[in-house]
Every structure is written in structure tokens, then in C-alpha cells.
XYZ file of N, CA, C and O in Angstrom:
552
model
N -9.608 -29.652 30.805
C -9.370 -28.465 31.428
C -8.614 -27.207 31.074
O -9.254 -26.655 29.959
N -7.536 -27.400 30.607
C -5.950 -27.676 30.469
C -6.842 -27.411 29.012
O -6.490 -25.865 28.374
N -7.351 -28.215 28.269
C -6.905 -27.183 26.926
C -8.465 -26.566 26.701
O -8.649 -26.188 25.621
N -9.687 -26.528 26.917
C -10.550 -26.082 26.969
C -9.969 -25.210 27.408
O -10.352 -23.801 26.294
N -8.986 -23.939 28.332
C -8.937 -22.448 28.534
C -7.758 -23.542 27.346
O -8.231 -21.782 26.886
N -6.874 -23.220 26.361
C -6.233 -23.555 25.619
C -7.024 -22.919 23.730
O -6.516 -21.573 23.687
N -7.752 -23.973 24.243
C -8.969 -23.320 22.621
C -9.621 -21.756 22.833
O -9.462 -21.144 22.123
N -10.569 -21.287 24.843
C -10.610 -20.465 24.736
C -9.278 -18.411 24.570
O -10.216 -17.937 24.368
N -8.196 -19.324 25.526
C -7.314 -18.162 24.568
C -7.099 -17.876 23.488
O -7.194 -17.053 22.624
N -7.192 -18.986 22.192
C -6.347 -18.452 21.407
C -7.928 -18.042 20.831
O -7.659 -16.895 19.321
N -8.715 -18.242 20.556
C -10.938 -17.866 20.969
C -10.175 -16.329 20.938
O -10.474 -15.365 19.715
N -10.436 -15.585 21.679
C -10.326 -14.866 21.874
C -9.182 -14.340 21.386
O -8.849 -12.627 20.848
N -7.652 -14.660 21.258
C -5.851 -14.270 20.291
C -7.045 -13.580 19.388
O -6.462 -12.881 18.741
N -7.470 -14.691 19.214
C -8.043 -13.769 16.829
C -8.318 -12.966 17.088
O -8.884 -12.647 16.537
N -10.061 -13.156 18.008
C -10.590 -12.050 17.363
C -9.786 -10.951 18.363
O -10.937 -10.270 17.323
N -8.965 -10.137 18.197
C -8.832 -9.246 18.139
C -7.700 -9.159 17.156
O -7.141 -7.607 17.373
N -7.165 -9.808 16.218
C -6.211 -9.549 14.865
C -7.984 -9.028 14.607
O -6.588 -7.611 13.871
N -8.754 -9.421 13.967
C -8.989 -8.228 12.994
C -9.080 -6.575 13.968
O -9.155 -5.758 12.783
N -8.755 -6.646 15.496
C -8.816 -5.098 15.405
C -7.587 -4.170 15.223
O -7.442 -3.160 15.137
N -6.097 -5.481 15.246
C -5.534 -4.208 14.438
C -5.300 -3.024 13.179
O -4.847 -3.417 12.684
N -7.171 -4.076 12.029
C -6.646 -3.795 11.248
C -6.993 -2.339 11.007
O -8.107 -2.198 10.746
N -6.961 -2.472 10.337
C -6.508 -0.738 9.607
C -7.727 -0.423 8.356
O -7.895 -1.224 7.133
N -8.254 1.659 8.083
C -8.667 1.449 6.533
C -7.912 0.714 5.231
O -8.985 0.755 4.852
N -6.621 1.108 5.296
C -5.519 0.909 4.984
C -6.014 -0.727 4.223
O -5.871 -1.178 3.515
N -5.728 -1.519 5.276
C -5.769 -2.813 4.943
C -7.201 -3.719 4.799
O -7.013 -4.288 3.930
N -7.766 -3.124 5.723
C -9.421 -3.824 4.484
C -9.484 -3.076 3.412
O -10.724 -3.970 3.049
N -9.727 -1.634 2.696
C -9.574 -1.132 1.940
C -8.636 -2.219 0.789
O -8.000 -1.774 -0.510
N -7.457 -2.932 0.975
C -6.737 -3.729 0.123
C -7.044 -5.350 -0.539
O -7.914 -5.458 -0.027
N -7.092 -4.989 -2.405
C -7.587 -5.070 -3.005
C -5.864 -6.057 -3.761
O -5.435 -5.741 -3.657
N -5.802 -7.084 -4.548
C -5.184 -7.630 -5.139
C -5.877 -7.892 -6.716
O -7.136 -8.742 -6.547
N -5.419 -7.448 -8.094
C -5.357 -7.937 -9.125
C -5.091 -9.441 -9.694
O -4.210 -7.318 -10.036
N -5.647 -9.868 -10.719
C -4.608 -10.833 -11.331
C -3.950 -12.336 -10.778
O -5.244 -11.736 -9.437
N -3.651 -13.071 -12.402
C -3.337 -14.456 -11.805
C -1.890 -14.308 -11.701
O -0.839 -13.994 -13.209
N -1.510 -15.182 -10.781
C 0.006 -14.975 -10.242
C 0.918 -15.591 -11.539
O 0.635 -16.057 -11.809
N 1.664 -15.337 -12.528
C 2.657 -16.029 -13.156
C 1.759 -15.750 -15.003
O 2.091 -15.201 -15.871
N 0.233 -15.915 -14.974
C -0.331 -15.715 -15.774
C -0.180 -13.668 -16.037
O -0.310 -14.391 -18.019
N -0.344 -13.144 -15.433
C -1.422 -11.206 -16.087
C -0.699 -10.910 -14.974
O -0.191 -11.414 -13.854
N -0.736 -10.071 -15.455
C 0.107 -8.805 -14.060
C -0.652 -8.422 -13.539
O -1.832 -9.100 -13.203
N -0.208 -8.168 -11.563
C -1.115 -8.098 -10.782
C -0.976 -6.922 -10.505
O 0.504 -6.664 -10.441
N -1.954 -6.925 -9.964
C -2.405 -4.827 -9.241
C -2.836 -5.447 -7.608
O -3.834 -5.842 -7.568
N -2.046 -5.161 -6.828
C -2.420 -3.879 -6.104
C -2.718 -2.403 -5.410
O -1.960 -2.241 -5.445
N -3.493 -2.789 -5.087
C -5.257 -0.956 -4.641
C -5.354 -1.515 -2.896
O -5.563 -1.993 -2.310
N -4.777 -0.177 -2.385
C -5.767 0.564 -1.312
C -5.771 1.458 -1.093
O -5.483 2.281 -2.265
N -6.196 1.891 -0.424
C -6.699 3.254 0.016
C -6.732 4.241 1.819
O -7.312 3.135 2.454
N -7.305 5.445 1.767
C -7.320 5.294 2.742
C -8.127 7.291 3.065
O -6.633 7.205 2.288
N -8.644 7.671 4.263
C -9.173 8.790 3.832
C -7.907 9.705 5.845
O -8.230 8.347 6.242
N -7.235 10.041 5.860
C -7.661 11.484 6.181
C -7.951 12.960 6.252
O -7.840 13.381 5.824
N -8.811 12.795 7.803
C -10.264 13.449 7.803
C -9.363 15.769 8.026
O -9.759 16.636 7.414
N -8.375 15.089 8.185
C -7.676 16.960 9.560
C -6.107 17.148 8.516
O -5.481 17.421 8.810
N -5.898 16.562 7.339
C -4.407 16.376 6.996
C -4.566 16.589 5.646
O -5.360 16.157 4.524
N -4.298 17.887 4.824
C -4.377 18.722 3.369
C -3.276 18.107 2.669
O -2.088 17.384 2.539
N -3.597 17.218 0.896
C -3.378 16.925 0.206
C -1.763 17.975 0.184
O -1.508 16.639 0.261
N -1.194 18.871 0.837
C 0.013 19.012 0.224
C 0.657 18.604 1.096
O 1.655 18.001 1.444
N -0.101 18.157 2.336
C 1.794 18.445 3.827
C 1.297 16.364 3.150
O 2.325 15.705 4.085
N 0.181 15.689 3.095
C 0.099 14.505 2.867
C 1.997 13.264 1.496
O 1.587 12.718 1.341
N 1.067 15.474 0.603
C 2.300 13.953 -0.137
C 3.881 14.790 -0.514
O 4.416 13.476 -0.788
N 4.250 15.387 0.666
C 5.008 15.930 1.436
C 6.139 14.912 1.700
O 7.376 14.013 1.638
N 4.358 13.998 2.753
C 5.026 12.826 3.887
C 4.870 11.024 3.009
O 5.928 10.536 3.621
N 3.783 11.447 2.420
C 4.883 9.789 1.634
C 5.416 10.030 0.705
O 6.143 8.875 0.292
N 6.207 11.027 -0.065
C 6.765 11.303 -1.004
C 8.261 10.788 -0.434
O 9.057 10.012 -0.191
N 8.152 11.024 1.456
C 9.216 10.185 1.987
C 9.341 9.153 2.467
O 9.989 8.433 2.686
N 8.025 8.657 2.675
C 7.448 7.453 3.012
C 8.183 6.683 1.871
O 8.301 4.892 1.608
N 8.007 6.665 0.270
C 8.614 5.644 -1.114
C 9.432 5.640 -0.723
O 10.019 4.909 -1.360
N 10.125 6.471 -0.888
C 12.121 6.418 -0.797
C 12.628 5.714 0.410
O 13.238 5.449 0.503
N 11.803 5.646 0.856
C 12.099 4.914 2.633
C 12.374 3.326 1.878
O 12.950 2.406 2.699
N 10.937 3.445 1.535
C 11.224 1.676 1.458
C 11.430 1.200 0.385
O 11.008 0.301 -0.118
N 12.556 2.380 -0.378
C 13.378 1.345 -1.261
C 12.652 2.264 -2.864
O 13.552 1.264 -3.666
N 11.803 2.961 -2.840
C 11.811 3.395 -5.279
C 12.710 3.767 -5.393
O 13.254 4.283 -4.339
N 13.085 4.250 -6.381
C 14.044 4.314 -7.637
C 12.648 4.955 -8.138
O 11.897 5.349 -8.628
N 13.172 6.320 -8.941
C 13.133 7.147 -10.117
C 11.814 7.820 -9.750
O 11.074 7.478 -10.794
N 11.588 8.204 -8.562
C 10.546 8.524 -8.043
C 9.937 10.004 -8.748
O 11.032 10.656 -9.509
N 8.760 10.628 -9.092
C 8.790 11.614 -9.635
C 6.620 11.553 -8.997
O 6.434 11.631 -9.056
N 7.692 13.327 -9.123
C 6.714 13.224 -8.321
C 6.026 14.985 -8.746
O 6.635 15.936 -9.116
N 4.722 15.108 -8.573
C 3.443 16.027 -9.329
C 2.900 17.025 -8.000
O 1.563 15.958 -8.664
N 2.930 17.935 -7.964
C 2.494 18.291 -6.949
C 1.822 19.304 -7.896
O 0.586 19.102 -7.396
N 1.208 19.652 -9.485
C -0.008 20.246 -9.259
C -0.756 18.946 -9.517
O -2.240 19.454 -9.498
N -0.575 18.109 -10.012
C -2.085 16.580 -9.768
C -2.429 15.778 -8.256
O -2.752 14.798 -8.204
N -1.143 16.006 -7.315
C -0.429 15.163 -6.561
C -0.705 12.990 -6.744
O -1.461 12.924 -5.478
N 0.166 13.556 -7.538
C 0.860 12.594 -7.583
C 2.351 11.933 -7.092
O 2.913 12.450 -6.900
N 2.216 10.674 -7.173
C 4.310 9.775 -6.680
C 4.029 9.083 -7.865
O 2.954 8.480 -7.923
N 4.879 9.055 -8.793
C 5.068 7.867 -8.940
C 7.180 6.718 -9.217
O 7.758 8.174 -9.071
N 7.357 5.918 -9.032
C 8.513 6.028 -8.462
C 8.174 4.020 -8.914
O 7.488 2.975 -8.641
N 9.101 3.568 -8.795
C 9.630 2.463 -9.348
C 10.854 1.027 -8.542
O 11.486 1.725 -7.772
N 11.155 -0.079 -9.208
C 11.177 -0.909 -8.239
C 12.041 -1.893 -8.485
O 11.306 -2.051 -8.786
N 12.916 -2.165 -8.470
C 13.328 -4.236 -9.186
C 14.129 -4.058 -9.060
O 15.470 -4.224 -7.862
N 13.783 -5.485 -7.739
C 14.250 -7.037 -5.859
C 14.065 -7.878 -7.452
O 14.487 -8.524 -5.553
N 13.521 -8.213 -8.293
C 13.704 -9.424 -8.957
C 14.870 -9.726 -9.553
O 15.559 -10.948 -9.784
N 16.272 -8.520 -9.760
C 17.044 -9.060 -10.289
C 17.013 -9.248 -12.385
O 18.483 -9.816 -12.638
N 16.023 -9.314 -11.976
C 15.445 -9.959 -14.330
C 15.661 -8.158 -14.879
O 15.451 -8.355 -15.550
N 15.431 -6.987 -14.466
C 15.469 -5.829 -14.922
C 14.722 -5.552 -15.410
O 13.741 -4.572 -15.762
N 13.276 -6.560 -15.221
C 11.840 -5.491 -15.696
C 11.879 -5.477 -13.557
O 11.159 -5.322 -12.628
N 10.252 -4.193 -13.323
C 10.597 -3.446 -12.761
C 9.296 -3.659 -12.192
O 8.328 -3.684 -13.243
N 8.789 -2.257 -11.032
C 7.452 -2.540 -10.333
C 7.395 -1.710 -10.541
O 8.268 -0.472 -10.061
N 6.601 -1.012 -10.935
C 5.713 0.683 -10.704
C 4.857 0.813 -9.404
O 4.088 -0.608 -8.805
N 5.228 2.307 -8.834
C 4.490 2.331 -7.984
C 3.522 3.479 -8.011
O 4.770 4.281 -8.400
N 2.511 3.956 -7.877
C 1.944 5.318 -8.382
C 0.778 5.491 -7.008
O -0.010 4.911 -6.481
N 1.136 6.781 -6.223
C 0.311 6.867 -4.733
C -0.912 8.789 -5.888
O 0.270 8.847 -5.974
N -2.388 8.630 -5.435
C -2.251 9.733 -5.283
C -3.428 10.229 -4.310
O -3.514 9.282 -3.608
N -3.141 12.036 -4.229
C -4.461 12.876 -2.674
C -4.346 13.526 -3.388
O -4.157 14.416 -4.547
N -6.002 13.405 -2.663
C -6.962 14.293 -3.478
C -7.561 15.178 -2.283
O -7.529 14.466 -1.391
N -7.936 16.240 -2.250
C -8.664 16.898 -1.726
C -9.820 15.783 -0.811
O -10.602 14.906 -2.388
N -10.542 14.995 0.096
C -11.258 15.030 0.745
C -12.047 15.634 1.522
O -11.463 15.753 2.625
N -12.864 16.616 1.963
C -14.305 17.481 2.691
C -12.244 18.361 2.821
O -11.879 19.274 2.027
N -11.873 18.395 4.628
C -11.435 19.033 5.076
C -10.273 18.743 5.158
O -9.102 18.785 5.755
N -9.802 16.918 4.683
C -8.235 15.897 4.842
C -7.809 15.896 3.623
O -7.801 16.187 2.492
N -7.850 14.640 3.564
C -7.358 13.488 2.221
C -7.907 12.874 1.984
O -7.825 12.198 3.088
N -8.015 12.152 0.356
C -8.054 10.469 0.285
C -6.896 10.132 -0.046
O -6.469 11.111 -1.784
N -5.766 9.065 0.389
C -4.120 8.368 -0.627
C -4.827 6.869 -1.417
O -5.661 6.115 -0.741
N -5.077 7.211 -2.954
C -4.720 5.635 -3.370
C -3.142 5.470 -3.845
O -3.063 6.184 -3.879
N -2.665 4.243 -3.363
C -1.986 3.870 -3.879
C -2.051 2.460 -5.035
O -3.346 1.852 -4.508
N -1.391 2.148 -5.176
C -1.791 0.725 -6.757
C 0.539 0.738 -7.017
O 1.050 1.481 -7.300
N 0.428 -1.172 -6.381
C 1.034 -1.184 -6.928
C 1.348 -2.161 -7.810
O 0.637 -2.721 -7.775
N 1.499 -1.871 -8.859
C 1.979 -3.147 -10.627
C 3.119 -3.891 -10.658
O 3.926 -3.392 -10.799
N 3.413 -5.255 -10.355
C 4.153 -6.286 -11.737
C 3.802 -6.921 -12.556
O 2.067 -6.867 -12.655
N 4.339 -7.102 -12.896
C 3.997 -7.391 -14.575
C 3.762 -8.871 -14.694
O 4.109 -10.107 -13.335
N 3.858 -9.072 -15.587
C 3.362 -10.588 -16.098
C 4.665 -12.073 -16.037
O 5.381 -11.104 -16.185
N 4.585 -12.703 -15.290
C 5.527 -13.842 -15.232
C 6.514 -12.921 -14.125
O 6.756 -14.355 -13.217
N 5.848 -12.155 -12.953
C 5.901 -11.592 -11.387
C 5.094 -11.994 -10.493
O 4.071 -12.313 -10.723
N 5.790 -12.411 -9.703
C 5.050 -12.805 -8.094
C 5.754 -12.048 -6.773
O 6.499 -12.014 -7.089
N 4.657 -11.392 -6.101
C 4.364 -11.653 -5.519
C 3.837 -11.540 -3.497
O 2.821 -11.627 -4.516
N 4.025 -12.190 -3.575
C 3.233 -12.496 -1.799
C 2.764 -11.531 -1.341
O 3.463 -10.497 -0.799
N 0.842 -11.227 -1.038
C -0.191 -10.843 -0.555
C 0.565 -9.912 0.765
O 0.809 -9.065 1.571
N 1.185 -11.161 1.976
C 1.791 -10.496 3.173
C 2.905 -9.291 3.073
O 3.212 -8.602 3.656
N 3.506 -9.317 2.130
C 4.887 -8.705 1.793
C 4.705 -6.759 1.473
O 4.836 -6.247 1.806
N 3.398 -7.659 0.804
C 2.795 -6.086 -0.392
C 2.421 -5.571 0.599
O 2.107 -4.187 1.221
N 1.095 -6.497 0.984
C -0.349 -5.147 2.190
C 0.788 -4.416 2.774
O 0.141 -3.217 3.108
N 1.724 -4.581 3.671
C 2.533 -3.941 4.849
C 2.895 -2.545 4.144
O 3.419 -1.430 4.149
N 3.345 -2.961 4.012
C 4.992 -2.515 2.845
C 3.654 -0.985 2.043
O 4.206 0.004 2.516
N 2.562 -0.886 1.464
C 1.708 -0.291 1.183
C 0.991 0.559 1.842
O 0.633 2.137 2.219
N 0.704 -0.052 3.520
C -0.196 0.438 3.965
C 1.090 1.145 4.952
O 0.420 2.614 5.808
N 2.038 1.072 4.917
C 3.927 1.480 5.815
C 3.306 3.279 4.524
O 3.867 4.091 5.062
N 3.831 2.654 3.821
C 3.166 4.133 2.899
C 2.080 5.444 3.098
O 2.721 6.325 3.091
N 1.046 4.559 2.768
C -0.210 5.434 3.054
C -1.095 5.362 4.237
O -1.121 7.192 4.624
N 0.032 4.824 5.223
C -0.106 5.818 6.284
C 0.563 6.640 6.898
O 0.170 7.365 8.212
N 1.760 7.544 5.792
C 2.294 7.669 6.125
C 1.930 9.256 6.171
O 2.879 10.628 6.447
N 0.871 10.079 5.451
C -0.443 10.496 5.074
C 0.423 11.046 6.600
O -0.132 12.345 6.433
N -0.447 10.441 7.854
C -0.945 10.450 8.417
C 0.379 11.536 9.897
O 0.392 12.100 10.861
N 1.103 11.416 9.408
C 2.811 11.835 9.573
C 3.350 10.630 10.768
O 3.611 9.625 10.714
């Protein structure tokens, strides 16, 4: 009886995990072969009532908060490009974020690229990228 109750509780707990995922997490993709090719992480999310200019400002602050440097914001293109170097190798990883109008709101696309020979765990990259993307909402 206690074993059935434990298993039942685990099933209920795990069934709620999917409910915690949002559009950013659902849209997250990884391309490339670790150590063999460059790896690209991509995600996107739409925000129905956030104008692109406001989203871009919020995203720029979030990119800085995540520790990226060399940030370049191109307002006319709705894009942010920034770098980080976390391996000690001097080889930078690049983040690109683009905001564009989508109906009365915005769509945010983010791409994080690491160079061939480098690795990054999806479990660390996904939440960091989604923190940046979700910052568009404020």
C-alpha cells in the first residue's frame, strides 16, 4: 500500500513538471555535435502586448545581467549581439537576440553559439536563455 502511494505521488508530481514549461522552454532546440562541431542553441517566444522597442530595452538589461560583455544593440534592426568567455580559453561564445513585431506585440528569437571543441550543458543554457527571453515581458 505504501509503495503504491509513493509511486502514485511520483506520477502526480512528474505530471506537473510539463505544466512548468513555457513557450521558451518548449521552443528550445540544440544543433551540433559536442566537441566535434559548433553547437547552436535556439529558442523563441511571442509576447502579445509588448511593443518591440520596449522588449528590446528589457532584453538588453537581461543580457547584461547574465554576464555578457561587448554588447551591441542595434535599435533599427531590433537586435542585440553580446559575448561571454567562461572557459578560460579566450574563445568567446556569442548570443544574438532579435525582436520583431508580431501583430500588436513582439516575437523574440535568441541564438547562443559555442565554438567547435567547446561544450555547454543544455540544463544550464536553457534556463539562462529563457531568463533573457522572458525579460521582454518585464
